[in-house]
CSV table of C-alpha atoms and ligand atoms in Angstrom, one decimal:
chain,number,residue,atom,x,y,z
T,1,UNK,CA,15.5,19.8,-4.6
T,2,UNK,CA,15.5,16.1,-5.7
T,3,UNK,CA,12.7,13.6,-4.8
T,4,UNK,CA,15.4,11.0,-4.3
T,5,UNK,CA,18.9,12.5,-4.2
T,6,UNK,CA,21.2,9.9,-5.7
T,7,UNK,CA,23.8,12.6,-6.5
T,8,UNK,CA,24.2,13.5,-2.8
T,9,UNK,CA,24.8,9.8,-1.9
T,10,UNK,CA,27.3,9.4,-4.7
T,11,UNK,CA,29.2,12.5,-3.6
T,12,UNK,CA,29.4,11.1,-0.1
T,13,UNK,CA,30.5,7.6,-1.3
T,14,UNK,CA,32.4,8.6,-4.4
T,15,UNK,CA,36.0,7.6,-3.4
T,16,UNK,CA,34.9,4.1,-2.3
T,17,UNK,CA,32.5,3.5,-5.2
T,18,UNK,CA,35.0,4.6,-7.8
T,19,UNK,CA,37.7,2.4,-6.3
T,20,UNK,CA,35.4,-0.6,-6.3
T,21,UNK,CA,34.4,0.0,-10.0
T,22,UNK,CA,38.1,0.4,-10.9
T,23,UNK,CA,38.8,-3.0,-9.3
T,24,UNK,CA,36.3,-4.6,-11.6
T,25,UNK,CA,37.7,-2.8,-14.6
T,26,UNK,CA,41.1,-4.1,-13.6
T,27,UNK,CA,40.2,-7.8,-13.2
T,28,UNK,CA,37.7,-7.8,-16.0
T,29,UNK,CA,35.3,-10.5,-14.7
T,30,UNK,CA,32.2,-8.5,-15.7
T,31,UNK,CA,29.8,-11.4,-15.5
T,32,UNK,CA,29.6,-13.4,-12.2
T,33,UNK,CA,32.9,-11.9,-11.0
T,34,UNK,CA,34.0,-12.2,-7.4
T,35,UNK,CA,32.0,-9.2,-6.2
T,36,UNK,CA,28.8,-11.0,-7.0
T,37,UNK,CA,29.4,-13.8,-4.6
T,38,UNK,CA,30.8,-11.3,-2.0
T,39,UNK,CA,27.6,-9.3,-2.2
T,40,UNK,CA,25.4,-12.4,-2.0
T,41,UNK,CA,27.2,-13.3,1.2
T,42,UNK,CA,26.9,-9.8,2.7
T,43,UNK,CA,23.2,-9.6,1.8
T,44,UNK,CA,22.6,-13.0,3.4
T,45,UNK,CA,24.3,-11.8,6.6
T,46,UNK,CA,22.4,-8.5,6.6
T,47,UNK,CA,19.0,-10.1,6.1
T,48,UNK,CA,19.6,-13.2,8.1
T,49,UNK,CA,18.9,-15.9,5.5
T,50,UNK,CA,20.8,-18.9,4.3
T,51,UNK,CA,20.8,-18.2,0.5
T,52,UNK,CA,20.9,-15.1,-1.6
T,53,UNK,CA,20.8,-15.4,-5.4
T,54,UNK,CA,21.3,-12.1,-7.2
T,55,UNK,CA,19.7,-11.5,-10.6
T,56,UNK,CA,19.1,-8.8,-13.3
T,57,UNK,CA,16.2,-6.9,-11.7
T,58,UNK,CA,13.4,-7.1,-9.1
T,59,UNK,CA,10.8,-8.3,-11.7
T,60,UNK,CA,13.1,-11.2,-12.7
T,61,UNK,CA,13.6,-12.0,-9.0
T,62,UNK,CA,9.8,-12.4,-8.7
T,63,UNK,CA,9.6,-14.4,-12.0
T,64,UNK,CA,12.4,-16.7,-10.7
T,65,UNK,CA,10.3,-17.2,-7.5
T,66,UNK,CA,7.3,-18.1,-9.6
T,67,UNK,CA,9.4,-20.6,-11.7
T,68,UNK,CA,10.7,-22.2,-8.5
T,69,UNK,CA,7.2,-22.6,-7.1
T,70,UNK,CA,6.1,-24.0,-10.5
T,71,UNK,CA,3.3,-21.4,-10.9
T,72,UNK,CA,1.4,-22.1,-14.2
T,73,UNK,CA,-1.8,-21.9,-16.1
T,74,UNK,CA,-4.8,-22.9,-13.9
T,75,UNK,CA,-3.1,-21.6,-10.7
T,76,UNK,CA,-4.1,-18.6,-8.7
T,77,UNK,CA,-1.6,-16.3,-7.0
T,78,UNK,CA,-3.1,-13.7,-4.6
T,79,UNK,CA,-1.4,-10.2,-4.5
T,80,UNK,CA,-2.4,-6.7,-3.4
T,81,UNK,CA,-4.2,-4.5,-6.0
T,82,UNK,CA,-2.4,-1.5,-4.6
T,83,UNK,CA,1.2,-2.1,-5.7
T,84,UNK,CA,3.7,-1.7,-8.5
T,85,UNK,CA,2.7,-3.5,-11.8
T,86,UNK,CA,5.5,-6.0,-11.6
T,87,UNK,CA,4.0,-7.8,-8.6
T,88,UNK,CA,0.9,-8.8,-10.6
T,89,UNK,CA,2.7,-9.0,-14.0
T,90,UNK,CA,4.9,-11.9,-13.1
T,91,UNK,CA,1.9,-14.0,-12.1
T,92,UNK,CA,0.2,-13.5,-15.4
T,93,UNK,CA,3.5,-13.9,-17.3
T,94,UNK,CA,3.6,-17.5,-16.0
T,95,UNK,CA,0.1,-18.0,-17.4
T,96,UNK,CA,-1.5,-18.1,-14.0
T,97,UNK,CA,-4.3,-15.9,-12.7
T,98,UNK,CA,-3.7,-13.0,-10.3
T,99,UNK,CA,-6.4,-12.6,-7.8
T,100,UNK,CA,-6.2,-9.1,-6.3
T,101,UNK,CA,-6.7,-8.3,-2.6
T,102,UNK,CA,-7.7,-5.0,-1.0
T,103,UNK,CA,-5.5,-2.9,1.2
T,104,UNK,CA,-5.3,-2.3,4.9
T,105,UNK,CA,-6.3,1.3,5.4
T,106,UNK,CA,-3.7,2.1,8.1
T,107,UNK,CA,-0.6,0.4,6.6
T,108,UNK,CA,-1.4,0.4,2.8
T,109,UNK,CA,-0.4,-3.2,2.8
T,110,UNK,CA,-2.4,-6.3,1.8
T,111,UNK,CA,-5.4,-6.8,4.1
T,112,UNK,CA,-5.3,-10.2,5.7
T,113,UNK,CA,-9.1,-10.2,6.2
T,114,UNK,CA,-9.8,-9.5,2.5
T,115,UNK,CA,-7.0,-12.0,1.6
T,116,UNK,CA,-8.9,-14.9,3.4
T,117,UNK,CA,-12.2,-13.8,1.8
T,118,UNK,CA,-10.6,-13.9,-1.7
T,119,UNK,CA,-9.0,-17.3,-1.1
T,120,UNK,CA,-12.4,-18.7,0.1
T,121,UNK,CA,-14.2,-17.3,-2.9
T,122,UNK,CA,-11.7,-18.8,-5.3
T,123,UNK,CA,-12.0,-22.2,-3.6
T,124,UNK,CA,-15.8,-21.9,-3.7
T,125,UNK,CA,-15.8,-21.1,-7.4
T,126,UNK,CA,-13.7,-24.2,-7.9
T,127,UNK,CA,-12.3,-23.3,-11.4
T,128,UNK,CA,-8.7,-22.5,-10.5
T,129,UNK,CA,-6.2,-23.8,-8.0
T,130,UNK,CA,-5.0,-21.4,-5.3
T,131,UNK,CA,-1.2,-21.8,-5.1
T,132,UNK,CA,0.6,-18.8,-3.6
T,133,UNK,CA,0.4,-15.4,-2.1
T,134,UNK,CA,2.7,-12.5,-3.0
T,135,UNK,CA,2.7,-9.9,-0.2
T,136,UNK,CA,4.4,-6.6,-0.8
T,137,UNK,CA,6.3,-4.4,1.7
T,138,UNK,CA,4.7,-1.3,0.3
T,139,UNK,CA,6.6,2.0,0.7
T,140,UNK,CA,9.1,0.2,2.9
T,141,UNK,CA,6.8,-1.2,5.6
T,142,UNK,CA,6.8,-5.0,5.9
T,143,UNK,CA,3.4,-6.6,5.3
T,144,UNK,CA,1.6,-8.3,8.2
T,145,UNK,CA,3.5,-11.5,7.9
T,146,UNK,CA,2.4,-13.0,11.3
T,147,UNK,CA,-1.2,-13.0,10.0
T,148,UNK,CA,-0.5,-13.7,6.4
T,149,UNK,CA,1.7,-16.7,7.3
T,150,UNK,CA,-1.2,-18.2,9.3
T,151,UNK,CA,-3.5,-17.8,6.3
T,152,UNK,CA,-1.0,-19.3,3.9
T,153,UNK,CA,-0.5,-22.4,6.2
T,154,UNK,CA,-4.3,-22.8,6.7
T,155,UNK,CA,-4.9,-23.0,3.0
T,156,UNK,CA,-1.6,-24.7,2.0
T,157,UNK,CA,-0.3,-21.8,0.0
T,158,UNK,CA,3.3,-20.7,-0.6
T,159,UNK,CA,4.2,-17.3,0.5
T,160,UNK,CA,6.4,-14.9,-1.4
T,161,UNK,CA,7.6,-11.6,0.1
T,162,UNK,CA,8.1,-8.8,-2.5
T,163,UNK,CA,10.6,-6.7,-0.6
T,164,UNK,CA,11.5,-4.5,-3.6
T,165,UNK,CA,10.6,-1.5,-1.5
T,166,UNK,CA,11.0,-3.2,1.9
T,167,UNK,CA,14.7,-3.9,2.1
T,168,UNK,CA,15.9,-2.7,5.5
T,169,UNK,CA,12.5,-2.9,7.2
T,170,UNK,CA,11.8,-5.4,9.9
T,171,UNK,CA,9.3,-6.9,12.3
T,172,UNK,CA,10.4,-7.5,15.9
T,173,UNK,CA,14.0,-7.5,14.6
T,174,UNK,CA,13.4,-10.0,11.8
T,175,UNK,CA,14.5,-8.3,8.5
T,176,UNK,CA,12.5,-7.9,5.3
T,177,UNK,CA,13.7,-10.4,2.8
T,178,UNK,CA,13.4,-13.2,5.3
T,179,UNK,CA,9.6,-13.7,5.4
T,180,UNK,CA,7.8,-16.4,3.5
T,181,UNK,CA,9.1,-19.3,1.5
T,182,UNK,CA,11.0,-17.0,-0.9
T,183,UNK,CA,11.6,-13.2,-0.8
T,184,UNK,CA,12.7,-10.9,-3.5
T,185,UNK,CA,14.1,-7.4,-3.8
T,186,UNK,CA,15.1,-4.8,-6.4
T,187,UNK,CA,18.2,-2.7,-6.7
T,188,UNK,CA,16.6,-0.2,-9.1
T,189,UNK,CA,18.4,3.1,-8.4
T,190,UNK,CA,15.5,4.7,-6.5
T,191,UNK,CA,14.8,1.7,-4.2
T,192,UNK,CA,16.1,1.9,-0.6
T,193,UNK,CA,19.2,-0.1,-1.6
T,194,UNK,CA,19.8,0.8,-5.3
T,195,UNK,CA,22.6,0.3,-7.8
T,196,UNK,CA,23.5,2.3,-10.9
T,197,UNK,CA,21.3,0.3,-13.3
T,198,UNK,CA,19.1,-2.7,-12.9
T,199,UNK,CA,19.6,-5.3,-10.3
T,200,UNK,CA,17.7,-7.7,-8.0
T,201,UNK,CA,18.0,-10.6,-5.6
T,202,UNK,CA,16.1,-13.6,-4.3
T,203,UNK,CA,16.3,-14.7,-0.7
T,204,UNK,CA,15.5,-18.2,0.8
T,205,UNK,CA,16.3,-20.6,3.6
T,206,UNK,CA,15.3,-23.5,1.4
T,207,UNK,CA,18.4,-25.4,-0.1
T,208,UNK,CA,16.4,-27.0,-2.9
T,209,UNK,CA,14.9,-23.6,-4.0
T,210,UNK,CA,18.4,-22.1,-3.9
T,211,UNK,CA,19.8,-24.8,-6.2
T,212,UNK,CA,16.9,-24.3,-8.6
T,213,UNK,CA,17.3,-20.5,-8.6
T,214,UNK,CA,21.0,-20.7,-9.4
T,215,UNK,CA,20.1,-23.0,-12.4
T,216,UNK,CA,17.1,-20.9,-13.6
T,217,UNK,CA,19.1,-17.7,-13.6
T,218,UNK,CA,21.7,-19.1,-16.1
T,219,UNK,CA,19.6,-20.9,-18.8
T,220,UNK,CA,18.6,-23.8,-16.6
T,221,UNK,CA,22.2,-25.0,-16.3
T,222,UNK,CA,23.1,-28.3,-14.7
T,223,UNK,CA,26.3,-29.1,-12.9
T,224,UNK,CA,28.1,-28.3,-16.2
T,225,UNK,CA,27.4,-24.9,-17.7
T,226,UNK,CA,26.7,-26.4,-21.1
T,227,UNK,CA,24.5,-29.1,-19.9
T,228,UNK,CA,21.1,-27.4,-19.7
T,229,UNK,CA,18.7,-29.5,-17.6
T,230,UNK,CA,15.7,-27.2,-17.6
T,231,UNK,CA,14.4,-24.1,-19.4
T,232,UNK,CA,15.6,-21.0,-17.6
T,233,UNK,CA,16.4,-17.4,-18.3
T,234,UNK,CA,19.5,-15.2,-18.5
T,235,UNK,CA,19.2,-13.0,-15.4
T,236,UNK,CA,22.5,-12.3,-13.6
T,237,UNK,CA,23.6,-9.2,-11.7
T,238,UNK,CA,26.5,-7.4,-13.4
T,239,UNK,CA,29.8,-7.5,-11.4
T,240,UNK,CA,30.0,-3.7,-11.6
T,241,UNK,CA,26.6,-3.3,-10.0
T,242,UNK,CA,27.6,-5.8,-7.3
T,243,UNK,CA,30.7,-3.8,-6.6
T,244,UNK,CA,28.6,-0.6,-6.3
T,245,UNK,CA,26.1,-2.3,-4.0
T,246,UNK,CA,28.9,-3.6,-1.7
T,247,UNK,CA,29.8,0.0,-0.9
T,248,UNK,CA,26.2,1.1,-0.6
T,249,UNK,CA,25.3,-1.8,1.6
T,250,UNK,CA,28.1,-1.0,4.0
T,251,UNK,CA,26.6,2.5,4.4
T,252,UNK,CA,23.0,1.3,4.4
T,253,UNK,CA,22.5,1.0,8.2
T,254,UNK,CA,23.4,4.6,8.6
T,255,UNK,CA,21.2,5.7,5.8
T,256,UNK,CA,18.3,3.7,7.3
T,257,UNK,CA,18.7,5.7,10.5
T,258,UNK,CA,18.7,8.9,8.6
T,259,UNK,CA,15.6,7.9,6.7
T,260,UNK,CA,13.8,7.1,9.9
T,261,UNK,CA,14.9,10.5,11.4
T,262,UNK,CA,13.5,12.2,8.3
T,263,UNK,CA,10.2,10.3,8.7
T,264,UNK,CA,10.0,11.2,12.3
T,265,UNK,CA,10.5,14.9,11.4
T,266,UNK,CA,7.8,14.7,8.8
T,267,UNK,CA,5.5,13.0,11.3
T,268,UNK,CA,6.0,15.8,13.8
T,269,UNK,CA,5.1,18.6,11.5
T,270,UNK,CA,2.5,16.9,9.3
T,271,UNK,CA,0.5,14.7,11.6
T,272,UNK,CA,-2.1,17.5,12.3
T,273,UNK,CA,-2.5,18.4,8.6
T,274,UNK,CA,-2.6,15.0,6.9
T,275,UNK,CA,-3.1,11.3,7.5
T,276,UNK,CA,0.5,10.3,8.0
T,277,UNK,CA,1.9,6.8,7.5
T,278,UNK,CA,1.4,4.4,10.5
T,279,UNK,CA,4.1,2.0,11.6
T,280,UNK,CA,2.7,-0.8,13.8
T,281,UNK,CA,4.4,-1.6,17.1
T,282,UNK,CA,7.5,-3.7,16.6
T,283,UNK,CA,7.8,-2.8,12.9
T,284,UNK,CA,10.5,-0.8,11.2
T,285,UNK,CA,10.0,0.8,7.8
T,286,UNK,CA,12.8,1.4,5.3
T,287,UNK,CA,10.8,4.4,4.0
T,288,UNK,CA,11.0,3.7,0.3
T,289,UNK,CA,8.3,6.4,0.2
T,290,UNK,CA,6.9,8.8,2.8
T,291,UNK,CA,3.2,8.8,1.8
T,292,UNK,CA,0.5,11.1,2.9
T,293,UNK,CA,-3.3,10.7,2.4
T,294,UNK,CA,-5.3,13.7,1.6
T,295,UNK,CA,-8.7,14.0,0.1
T,296,UNK,CA,-7.6,17.2,-1.7
T,297,UNK,CA,-4.1,16.0,-2.8
T,298,UNK,CA,-4.0,18.2,-5.9
T,299,UNK,CA,-4.1,21.3,-3.7
T,300,UNK,CA,-1.5,19.9,-1.3
T,301,UNK,CA,0.8,18.9,-4.1
T,302,UNK,CA,0.5,22.3,-5.8
T,303,UNK,CA,1.4,23.9,-2.5
T,304,UNK,CA,4.6,21.9,-2.2
T,305,UNK,CA,5.4,22.5,-5.8
T,306,UNK,CA,5.2,26.3,-5.2
T,307,UNK,CA,7.7,25.8,-2.3
T,308,UNK,CA,10.1,23.9,-4.7
T,309,UNK,CA,9.4,20.5,-3.0
T,310,UNK,CA,8.7,17.7,-5.5
T,311,UNK,CA,5.9,15.2,-4.8
T,312,UNK,CA,5.0,12.0,-6.7
T,313,UNK,CA,1.9,9.8,-6.7
T,314,UNK,CA,2.5,6.1,-6.0
T,315,UNK,CA,0.1,4.7,-7.3
T,316,UNK,CA,-2.8,6.4,-9.1
T,317,UNK,CA,-4.0,3.1,-10.7
T,318,UNK,CA,-4.6,-0.1,-8.9
T,319,UNK,CA,-3.9,-3.5,-10.6
T,320,UNK,CA,-7.6,-4.2,-11.1
T,321,UNK,CA,-7.9,-0.9,-12.9
T,322,UNK,CA,-5.0,-1.6,-15.3
T,323,UNK,CA,-5.8,-1.9,-19.0
T,324,UNK,CA,-3.6,-5.0,-19.2
T,325,UNK,CA,-5.8,-6.7,-16.6
T,326,UNK,CA,-9.2,-5.8,-18.1
T,327,UNK,CA,-9.6,-9.4,-19.1
T,328,UNK,CA,-10.0,-10.4,-15.5
T,329,UNK,CA,-13.3,-8.5,-15.4
T,330,UNK,CA,-13.0,-6.5,-12.2
T,331,UNK,CA,-15.4,-3.5,-11.6
T,332,UNK,CA,-15.0,-0.2,-10.0
T,333,UNK,CA,-15.9,-0.6,-6.4
T,334,UNK,CA,-14.4,-4.1,-6.1
T,335,UNK,CA,-11.6,-2.8,-3.9
T,336,UNK,CA,-12.9,0.2,-2.0
T,337,UNK,CA,-9.9,0.9,0.3
T,338,UNK,CA,-7.3,0.6,-2.5
T,339,UNK,CA,-9.4,2.7,-4.9
T,340,UNK,CA,-9.6,5.5,-2.3
T,341,UNK,CA,-5.9,5.3,-1.6
T,342,UNK,CA,-5.2,5.6,-5.4
T,343,UNK,CA,-7.2,8.8,-5.4
T,344,UNK,CA,-5.7,10.3,-2.2
T,345,UNK,CA,-2.1,9.4,-1.7
T,346,UNK,CA,1.0,11.3,-2.6
T,347,UNK,CA,4.7,11.0,-1.5
T,348,UNK,CA,7.2,13.5,-0.3
T,349,UNK,CA,11.0,13.5,-0.9
T,350,UNK,CA,12.7,10.7,1.0
T,351,UNK,CA,16.3,9.4,1.0
T,352,UNK,CA,19.3,9.0,3.4
T,353,UNK,CA,20.7,12.5,2.8
T,354,UNK,CA,17.6,14.5,3.3
T,355,UNK,CA,17.9,17.9,5.0
T,356,UNK,CA,14.4,19.3,4.9
T,357,UNK,CA,12.4,21.5,7.2
T,358,UNK,CA,8.8,21.3,6.1
Z,1,PLP,C1,10.3,-1.8,-8.2
Z,1,PLP,C2,9.4,-2.9,-7.8
Z,1,PLP,C3,9.5,-4.2,-8.5
Z,1,PLP,C4,10.3,-4.4,-9.7
Z,1,PLP,O1,11.6,-4.2,-9.6
Z,1,PLP,P1,12.5,-3.8,-10.9
Z,1,PLP,O2,13.9,-4.0,-10.4
Z,1,PLP,O3,12.2,-2.5,-11.3
Z,1,PLP,O4,12.2,-4.9,-11.9
Z,1,PLP,C5,8.6,-5.2,-8.0
Z,1,PLP,N1,7.8,-5.0,-7.0
Z,1,PLP,C6,7.7,-3.8,-6.4
Z,1,PLP,C7,6.7,-3.6,-5.3
Z,1,PLP,C8,8.5,-2.7,-6.8
Z,1,PLP,O5,8.4,-1.5,-6.2
C-alpha cells in the first residue's frame, strides 16, 4: 500500500494526461506555453480570485510574496513553528526575522492568541519592525482567517496564506488560496493538487501585486522582456506541468469528495482510539494529511506497519528547534503545544483513490 498513491491516479487519468502532454510536445512551447495561461485562468475560477501567477514551486511562490511585500532586513514576519521548513525559510532568505507562533491544540494551525502575544512582545522590544504574518493551512485545514485577519488589521500587518497543503479547503464556502493579501500554493506531487515535478502558484485580488509578481518571476522584466526594471528571479511553471495540472484540476473536485469520505471513514473507526483531527464548523479540509495524536505513537505506528499500512510523521521538528534557526535563540519549552504535537503526531495514508478499511 502507498502512503499517497500517485500511480492509481495516473492510471485513472492516463488517457487524458498523455494526450495533454502530447499536445505540448507537438506545439513545442515548453516555457510559458498556452497551457500556462489556461491553467492560471482555471485556478482563478476555482479559487475565486482575480489573479493567479504560476511559478516554479511553492517555496518560490512564498518568496515572490515576500518580494512583493518588500520584506527585508529589520522586518519581522510571524509564522507557525509547527509547519514545513519553507514557510520560515523564505522569511530568513529575505534577511528578515521569523518570529514563531505556537499552535492551536485542536486544529494544529497557528494560534491567534499566541500570535497576538508575540506581536505585542516584538513591539514592546522595539528592535524590529513587524510587517507580515504567514499563516499555514496545515494538513489541508484552512487557518483561522477570521481571527487572524482581525489581528493583522489591528497591528497593520500584511497577511499571507501558505496554502501549499490547503488547496481545495474552504471556510464557509470561501476557498483556500483566497485569504489574506496574497496566498500561495505548491504543486509538489504529494500535495492535494500535484503535478509531475515541481510547481507553484501565487493568488491575489490586488492588481498592483499581480503586475509585480509577473515581473519578479521573469527576471524583473518591464513591458519589454529585455528591459529589466527590477531584480527578480527565474521562476516559471513548465508548460508540460501546466498541461498535467489542467487534467488533474478537472478531476480535483471529485477527488476532494473522496478524500473527505476517506477522512470520515477514519474518524468513525479511530475516534475512540486516538485524538482525531478536528474540523471546525463551516470549514472544509482538503486532507493533505490525516493526522492522529497519540502519546505512544511509536507503538501505534509499529502496529500499522505490521498490517502493511504506511505512516509518516509530519513534523517531528518545529521551526524553533531547527539547527538553521539556532541563531534566533529559542529554548525548549518556548512553544509547549507545538513541541507536544511534534512528539505525538503521525499521519495515515490519504489520497483521492483510497480504498482502506482500518
Ligand atoms: C510543500 C510546502 C511548501 C513548499 O512547497 P514546494 O513546492 O515543495 O517548494 C511550503 N509550505 C508548506 C506548508 C508546504 O507543505
